[in-house]
């Protein structure tokens, strides 16, 4: 009897295991292997010439140095700005907190280089602020180059730190704070010896996330880096630039990128090992009323930081309604930019974007639920392998995934390059790790006994899965999935390699129209922002502002 | 070192909701004092007012002669043991224990000496370099105790410290706590909802209900002569029945609905007048016999080794239902005899041990038997 029962469950879930392994093999392992093959082999067999070429020229190695410099500084600044912000936000009743958190989430979910583009409109050579200040004789430092990249990235990534840290601070039990106070330690000292130490794992996780995003960010350095070349920009220009004739070299650089992010990921894991404790607040901290000068300073800090991050977003929307020619904005407002955007296939881009978003999201949710179930409830070697492999894309820059897919699927048997399908595949691969993680975390919380109860009451295993397990998991997945939707529709780094005129999306539309117009990119960006806002409002409706998680 | 705690007319409000209306209390130096009551009675609120984590809306709190109302919690020189221990998970056992001393800028050698001393006393020296997550509940409890005591506080406050432990460890740890408290001689305020725990550790207990102290006394006093009906039914098991007090020629007689009556010679003088009363009869204050007492029938019995519990139903005298006891039947406890257990259905009579029984006014507010000691001030 027991054996028979086991065999039945075995069959159903084994089928899922093999289906998923097959999907991974075709759409992830094969492209990755292909990437390696092109990096290490040419027509004559094994070769290191691509790597020798890279390391023998300072021009190339400098891109690594530059990327490191920018990512490290961005990470540090984002932590320095985000942690105090989160502390004020979590421990004090900051007025307008809902608005602040919505603005913050919006800034970090917006398309990566919309911020960069807007900053050039504000602080660029012909930017409004630059020119206004120049009139009264003040010259501000240029936004082009490293400083500008860091400014743009920090104002986009500090909300990640804020949201992560809010979660960590919420898990600190108030009795720990009281114990510390009771033992004579308060104020700033308590912040450093207790609060910060307790949230160290989260600080490290947030640092990793910001570093990875900054390192893989392609749009910002492409737009305002100018002479300051970073790694992803180099990968892109080796692959699609005018000089791009050597895919082997682009693949080799991609491999280096994976190695670097892999090392960073490993270092972060190693650092986190030291903090082997878990927090679970029975009594969350009660927020205090901020009073006096200190309270005023806290409010000012939060509002100014949010404003700096948010103004570029608003300015793009504002600019989309202004009159302009190719080079200058002109006085007066109109819908002219919208008209020319429609001529440039705005409607098609909206359609593509929505199709891409919904299709990728549906696939991600289905895969994530199945994979989470397999790895949590059916532990075996194959399923653990699936778990490990599914996390790999987390450390892979988007442009690398784009290159791997494009070089693998541009010929038969699977010739899908230039279709929306390949972009869907790229988005699924990119976002799957996030959703799997939240699905796994949710499933671990659900006691096995609930499923056992369902089975003992006569439901089959598959019925139990759909009627009991999936509904219980859904709350944990839905919120994460909504944010994934935003991430998908604002995807740039892989899309910029995979798109063609037929599969233009809103963000890619923004990116390419920058080269020929001032107003059109603003229109594309405004529509993207509009969709993002709608989705975020739905998200906040569902989760509540206090529980924003990424 | 030890100090007395005096609370005068304490008032606690959350918004418009008054949790503690007016509470006065005097806790003696070196005493193990327990705040006991059902959840929501305000006992933890009071403890946290003493600790300084709750605001005080009115009244005065003194440690010795020093008023502490507005004193920063960090300056009150209090050791506190939290319900979930609040051990810092990122620090080793030793660093947790040292934490308070470091904040007091105690010299290094002294920190080491004091930490070693207290860890030895509480038997955690072998875990000194472990992280808290690798400790059992009982060990974490000991660390919390060591951390609270090492700073040599004037007062030790404990908020349901044993509620997260399993039954066996609870008994072990309450003995440890009691023993350490005796050795150190510190004034200890202890909060619990478990009356057995309270009885076993306390010098004195304050029973609280709805933010009001109902009775303060030694475990023996509050068990045997509870000040009112709430205390009688909250502490231990009790059968409550309606009765009548009649006074004739200075002699007091209590009669029950079935006609069973007995004379009492320990009724307070000022209560010697005819009135309806409520009798609180503990299970061990009923004696099964066949001569006198309430007419009843054995309904059920439970043999527990040392004692046998009987559930006995009377046609005429029904027990008053309370939150804890929702049953018409009398509960009574008898030492197990070598003879057979009385079979269900047997007709018996229940005599009341009148020297032990407590008699309350019909509203339950006052015990009219002599010998009630309530020494809250």
Coordinates of N, CA and C in Angstrom, one line a residue, chain A residues 243-379:
Chain A
X243 N 31.8 48.4 -34.8 CA 33.0 47.6 -34.9 C 32.8 46.1 -34.6
X244 N 31.5 45.7 -34.4 CA 31.3 44.4 -33.9 C 31.4 43.3 -34.9
X245 N 32.5 42.7 -35.0 CA 32.6 41.6 -36.0 C 33.0 40.3 -35.2
X246 N 33.3 40.5 -34.0 CA 34.0 39.4 -33.2 C 33.1 39.0 -32.1
X247 N 32.2 38.1 -32.3 CA 31.3 37.6 -31.3 C 32.0 36.8 -30.2
X248 N 33.1 36.1 -30.7 CA 33.9 35.4 -29.7 C 34.5 36.3 -28.6
X249 N 34.9 37.5 -29.0 CA 35.4 38.4 -28.0 C 34.4 38.9 -27.1
X250 N 33.2 39.2 -27.6 CA 32.1 39.6 -26.8 C 31.7 38.5 -25.8
X251 N 31.7 37.3 -26.3 CA 31.4 36.2 -25.4 C 32.4 36.0 -24.3
X252 N 33.7 36.2 -24.6 CA 34.7 36.1 -23.6 C 34.5 37.2 -22.5
X253 N 34.2 38.4 -23.0 CA 34.0 39.5 -21.9 C 32.8 39.1 -21.1
X254 N 31.8 38.5 -21.7 CA 30.6 38.1 -21.0 C 31.0 37.1 -19.9
X255 N 31.8 36.1 -20.3 CA 32.3 35.1 -19.3 C 33.0 35.8 -18.1
X256 N 33.8 36.8 -18.4 CA 34.5 37.5 -17.4 C 33.5 38.2 -16.4
X257 N 32.5 38.8 -17.0 CA 31.4 39.4 -16.2 C 30.8 38.5 -15.3
X258 N 30.5 37.3 -15.8 CA 29.9 36.3 -14.9 C 30.8 35.9 -13.7
X259 N 32.1 35.7 -14.1 CA 33.1 35.4 -13.1 C 33.1 36.5 -12.0
X260 N 33.2 37.7 -12.4 CA 33.3 38.8 -11.5 C 32.1 38.9 -10.5
X261 N 30.9 38.9 -11.1 CA 29.7 38.9 -10.3 C 29.6 37.7 -9.4
X262 N 30.0 36.5 -10.0 CA 30.0 35.3 -9.1 C 30.9 35.5 -7.9
X263 N 32.1 36.1 -8.1 CA 33.0 36.2 -7.0 C 32.4 37.2 -6.0
X264 N 31.8 38.3 -6.4 CA 31.2 39.2 -5.5 C 30.1 38.5 -4.7
X265 N 29.3 37.7 -5.4 CA 28.2 37.0 -4.8 C 28.8 36.1 -3.7
X266 N 29.9 35.4 -4.0 CA 30.5 34.4 -3.1 C 31.0 35.2 -1.9
X267 N 31.7 36.3 -2.1 CA 32.2 37.1 -1.0 C 31.1 37.5 -0.1
X268 N 30.0 38.0 -0.7 CA 28.8 38.4 0.2 C 28.3 37.2 1.0
X269 N 28.2 36.1 0.4 CA 27.7 34.9 1.1 C 28.6 34.6 2.2
X270 N 29.9 34.7 2.0 CA 30.9 34.3 3.0 C 30.8 35.3 4.1
X271 N 30.6 36.6 3.8 CA 30.5 37.6 4.9 C 29.2 37.4 5.7
X272 N 28.2 37.0 5.0 CA 26.9 36.8 5.7 C 27.0 35.6 6.7
X273 N 27.8 34.6 6.3 CA 27.9 33.4 7.1 C 28.2 33.8 8.6
X274 N 28.9 34.9 8.8 CA 29.3 35.3 10.1 C 28.1 35.6 11.0
X275 N 27.0 36.0 10.3 CA 25.9 36.4 11.1 C 24.8 35.3 11.1
X276 N 25.0 34.3 12.0 CA 24.1 33.2 11.9 C 23.1 33.3 13.0
X277 N 22.2 34.3 12.8 CA 21.1 34.4 13.7 C 19.9 34.8 12.9
X278 N 18.7 34.5 13.5 CA 17.5 34.9 12.8 C 16.7 35.8 13.7
X279 N 16.1 36.8 13.2 CA 15.3 37.7 14.0 C 13.8 37.4 13.7
X280 N 13.0 37.5 14.8 CA 11.6 37.4 14.6 C 10.9 38.2 15.7
X281 N 10.3 39.3 15.3 CA 9.8 40.2 16.3 C 8.4 39.8 16.8
X282 N 8.3 39.4 18.1 CA 7.0 39.2 18.6 C 6.3 40.6 18.9
X283 N 7.1 41.5 19.4 CA 6.6 42.8 19.6 C 7.4 43.8 18.7
X284 N 6.9 44.2 17.6 CA 7.6 45.1 16.7 C 7.8 46.4 17.4
X285 N 8.7 47.2 17.0 CA 9.0 48.5 17.6 C 7.9 49.5 17.4
X286 N 7.5 50.2 18.4 CA 6.5 51.2 18.2 C 7.2 52.5 17.8
X287 N 6.6 53.1 16.7 CA 7.3 54.3 16.2 C 7.1 55.5 17.1
X288 N 8.2 56.2 17.3 CA 8.1 57.4 18.2 C 7.7 58.6 17.4
X289 N 7.2 59.6 18.1 CA 6.9 60.9 17.5 C 8.2 61.7 17.4
X290 N 8.6 62.1 16.2 CA 9.8 62.9 16.1 C 9.5 64.3 16.6
X291 N 10.4 64.8 17.5 CA 10.1 66.1 18.1 C 11.3 67.0 17.9
X292 N 10.9 68.3 18.0 CA 11.9 69.4 18.0 C 12.8 69.4 16.8
X293 N 14.0 70.0 17.0 CA 15.0 70.2 15.9 C 15.3 68.8 15.3
X294 N 15.5 67.8 16.1 CA 15.8 66.5 15.6 C 14.7 66.0 14.6
X295 N 13.5 66.1 15.1 CA 12.4 65.7 14.2 C 12.4 66.4 12.9
X296 N 12.6 67.7 13.0 CA 12.6 68.6 11.8 C 13.7 68.1 10.8
X297 N 14.9 67.9 11.4 CA 16.0 67.4 10.6 C 15.7 66.1 9.9
X298 N 15.1 65.2 10.6 CA 14.7 63.9 10.0 C 13.8 64.1 8.9
X299 N 12.7 64.9 9.1 CA 11.8 65.1 8.0 C 12.5 65.7 6.8
X300 N 13.3 66.8 7.0 CA 14.0 67.4 5.9 C 14.8 66.4 5.2
X301 N 15.6 65.6 5.9 CA 16.4 64.6 5.3 C 15.6 63.7 4.3
X302 N 14.5 63.1 4.9 CA 13.7 62.2 4.1 C 13.2 62.9 2.8
X303 N 12.6 64.1 3.0 CA 12.0 64.8 1.9 C 13.0 65.2 0.8
X304 N 14.2 65.7 1.3 CA 15.1 66.2 0.3 C 15.7 65.0 -0.5
X305 N 16.0 63.9 0.2 CA 16.5 62.7 -0.6 C 15.4 62.2 -1.6
X306 N 14.2 62.1 -1.1 CA 13.1 61.7 -2.0 C 13.0 62.6 -3.2
X307 N 13.1 63.9 -2.9 CA 12.9 64.9 -4.0 C 13.9 64.8 -5.0
X308 N 15.2 64.6 -4.6 CA 16.3 64.5 -5.5 C 16.1 63.3 -6.4
X309 N 15.6 62.2 -5.8 CA 15.3 61.0 -6.7 C 14.1 61.2 -7.6
X310 N 13.2 62.0 -7.1 CA 11.9 62.0 -7.8 C 11.8 63.1 -8.9
X311 N 12.5 64.2 -8.7 CA 12.4 65.3 -9.6 C 12.7 64.9 -11.1
X312 N 13.7 64.1 -11.3 CA 14.0 63.7 -12.7 C 12.8 63.0 -13.3
X313 N 12.1 62.2 -12.6 CA 10.9 61.4 -13.1 C 9.8 62.4 -13.5
X314 N 9.6 63.4 -12.6 CA 8.6 64.4 -12.9 C 9.0 65.2 -14.1
X315 N 10.3 65.6 -14.2 CA 10.7 66.5 -15.2 C 10.5 65.8 -16.6
X316 N 10.7 64.5 -16.7 CA 10.5 63.8 -17.9 C 9.0 64.0 -18.4
X317 N 8.1 63.8 -17.4 CA 6.7 63.9 -17.8 C 6.4 65.3 -18.2
X318 N 6.9 66.3 -17.5 CA 6.7 67.7 -17.8 C 7.2 67.9 -19.2
X319 N 8.4 67.4 -19.5 CA 9.1 67.7 -20.8 C 8.3 67.0 -22.0
X320 N 7.6 66.0 -21.7 CA 6.9 65.3 -22.8 C 5.8 66.2 -23.4
X321 N 5.4 67.2 -22.7 CA 4.4 68.1 -23.2 C 4.9 69.4 -23.7
X322 N 6.2 69.5 -23.7 CA 6.8 70.8 -24.2 C 7.0 70.7 -25.7
X323 N 7.0 71.9 -26.3 CA 7.4 72.0 -27.7 C 8.9 71.8 -27.8
X324 N 9.3 71.2 -28.9 CA 10.7 71.1 -29.1 C 11.1 70.8 -30.6
X325 N 12.3 71.1 -30.9 CA 12.8 70.5 -32.2 C 13.9 69.5 -31.8
X326 N 14.7 69.1 -32.8 CA 15.7 68.0 -32.5 C 16.6 68.4 -31.4
X327 N 17.0 69.6 -31.3 CA 18.1 70.0 -30.4 C 17.6 70.8 -29.1
X328 N 16.6 71.6 -29.3 CA 16.2 72.5 -28.1 C 14.7 72.3 -27.8
X329 N 14.4 72.6 -26.5 CA 13.0 72.7 -26.2 C 12.6 74.2 -26.5
X330 N 11.4 74.3 -27.0 CA 10.9 75.6 -27.4 C 9.8 76.1 -26.4
X331 N 9.5 77.4 -26.3 CA 8.5 77.8 -25.4 C 7.2 77.2 -25.8
X332 N 6.3 77.0 -24.8 CA 4.9 76.6 -25.1 C 4.8 75.1 -25.0
X333 N 3.5 74.6 -24.8 CA 3.2 73.2 -24.6 C 2.3 72.7 -25.7
X334 N 2.5 71.4 -26.1 CA 1.6 70.8 -27.0 C 1.7 69.3 -27.0
X335 N 1.0 68.6 -27.8 CA 1.1 67.2 -27.8 C 1.9 66.7 -29.0
X336 N 2.7 67.7 -29.5 CA 3.5 67.4 -30.7 C 4.4 66.2 -30.5
X337 N 5.0 66.1 -29.4 CA 5.9 65.0 -29.2 C 5.2 63.7 -29.2
X338 N 3.9 63.7 -28.6 CA 3.1 62.5 -28.6 C 2.8 62.1 -30.1
X339 N 2.5 63.1 -30.9 CA 2.2 62.7 -32.3 C 3.4 62.1 -33.0
X340 N 4.5 62.7 -32.8 CA 5.7 62.1 -33.5 C 6.0 60.7 -32.8
X341 N 5.8 60.5 -31.6 CA 6.0 59.2 -30.9 C 5.1 58.2 -31.5
X342 N 3.8 58.6 -31.8 CA 2.9 57.6 -32.4 C 3.4 57.2 -33.8
X343 N 3.9 58.2 -34.5 CA 4.5 57.9 -35.8 C 5.7 56.9 -35.6
X344 N 6.4 57.0 -34.5 CA 7.5 56.1 -34.3 C 7.0 54.8 -33.6
X345 N 5.8 54.4 -33.8 CA 5.3 53.1 -33.4 C 5.1 53.0 -31.9
X346 N 4.7 54.1 -31.2 CA 4.4 54.1 -29.8 C 3.3 53.0 -29.5
X347 N 2.3 53.0 -30.3 CA 1.2 52.0 -30.0 C 1.7 50.6 -30.1
X348 N 2.5 50.3 -31.1 CA 3.1 48.9 -31.2 C 3.9 48.6 -30.0
X349 N 4.7 49.6 -29.6 CA 5.5 49.4 -28.4 C 4.7 49.1 -27.2
X350 N 3.6 49.8 -27.0 CA 2.8 49.5 -25.8 C 2.2 48.1 -25.9
X351 N 1.8 47.7 -27.1 CA 1.3 46.3 -27.2 C 2.3 45.3 -26.9
X352 N 3.5 45.5 -27.5 CA 4.6 44.6 -27.3 C 4.9 44.5 -25.8
X353 N 5.0 45.7 -25.2 CA 5.4 45.7 -23.8 C 4.4 44.9 -22.9
X354 N 3.1 45.1 -23.2 CA 2.1 44.4 -22.4 C 2.1 42.9 -22.6
X355 N 2.3 42.5 -23.9 CA 2.3 41.1 -24.2 C 3.5 40.5 -23.5
X356 N 4.7 41.2 -23.7 CA 5.9 40.7 -23.0 C 5.7 40.5 -21.5
X357 N 5.1 41.6 -20.9 CA 4.9 41.5 -19.5 C 4.0 40.4 -19.0
X358 N 2.9 40.3 -19.6 CA 1.9 39.3 -19.1 C 2.4 37.9 -19.4
X359 N 2.9 37.7 -20.6 CA 3.4 36.3 -21.0 C 4.5 35.9 -20.1
X360 N 5.5 36.7 -19.9 CA 6.6 36.4 -19.1 C 6.2 36.1 -17.7
X361 N 5.3 37.0 -17.2 CA 4.9 36.8 -15.8 C 4.1 35.5 -15.6
X362 N 3.2 35.2 -16.5 CA 2.5 33.9 -16.4 C 3.5 32.7 -16.3
X363 N 4.4 32.7 -17.2 CA 5.4 31.6 -17.2 C 6.2 31.6 -15.9
X364 N 6.6 32.8 -15.5 CA 7.4 32.9 -14.3 C 6.7 32.3 -13.1
X365 N 5.4 32.7 -12.9 CA 4.6 32.3 -11.8 C 4.5 30.7 -11.8
X366 N 4.1 30.2 -12.9 CA 3.9 28.7 -13.0 C 5.2 28.0 -12.7
X367 N 6.3 28.4 -13.3 CA 7.5 27.8 -13.1 C 8.0 27.9 -11.6
X368 N 7.8 29.1 -11.1 CA 8.3 29.3 -9.7 C 7.5 28.5 -8.7
X369 N 6.2 28.3 -8.9 CA 5.4 27.5 -8.0 C 5.9 26.1 -8.0
X370 N 6.0 25.6 -9.3 CA 6.4 24.2 -9.4 C 7.8 23.9 -8.9
X371 N 8.8 24.8 -9.2 CA 10.1 24.6 -8.7 C 10.2 24.7 -7.2
X372 N 9.5 25.7 -6.7 CA 9.5 25.8 -5.2 C 9.0 24.6 -4.6
X373 N 7.9 24.0 -5.1 CA 7.3 22.8 -4.6 C 8.3 21.7 -4.7
X374 N 8.9 21.5 -5.8 CA 9.9 20.4 -6.0 C 11.1 20.5 -5.0
X375 N 11.6 21.8 -4.8 CA 12.8 21.9 -4.0 C 12.5 21.8 -2.5
X376 N 11.3 22.2 -2.1 CA 10.9 22.2 -0.7 C 10.4 20.9 -0.3
X377 N 9.4 20.4 -1.1 CA 8.7 19.2 -0.7 C 9.2 17.9 -1.2
X378 N 9.9 17.9 -2.4 CA 10.4 16.7 -3.0 C 11.9 16.8 -3.1
X379 N 12.6 16.8 -2.0 CA 14.0 17.0 -2.1 C 14.7 15.8 -2.7

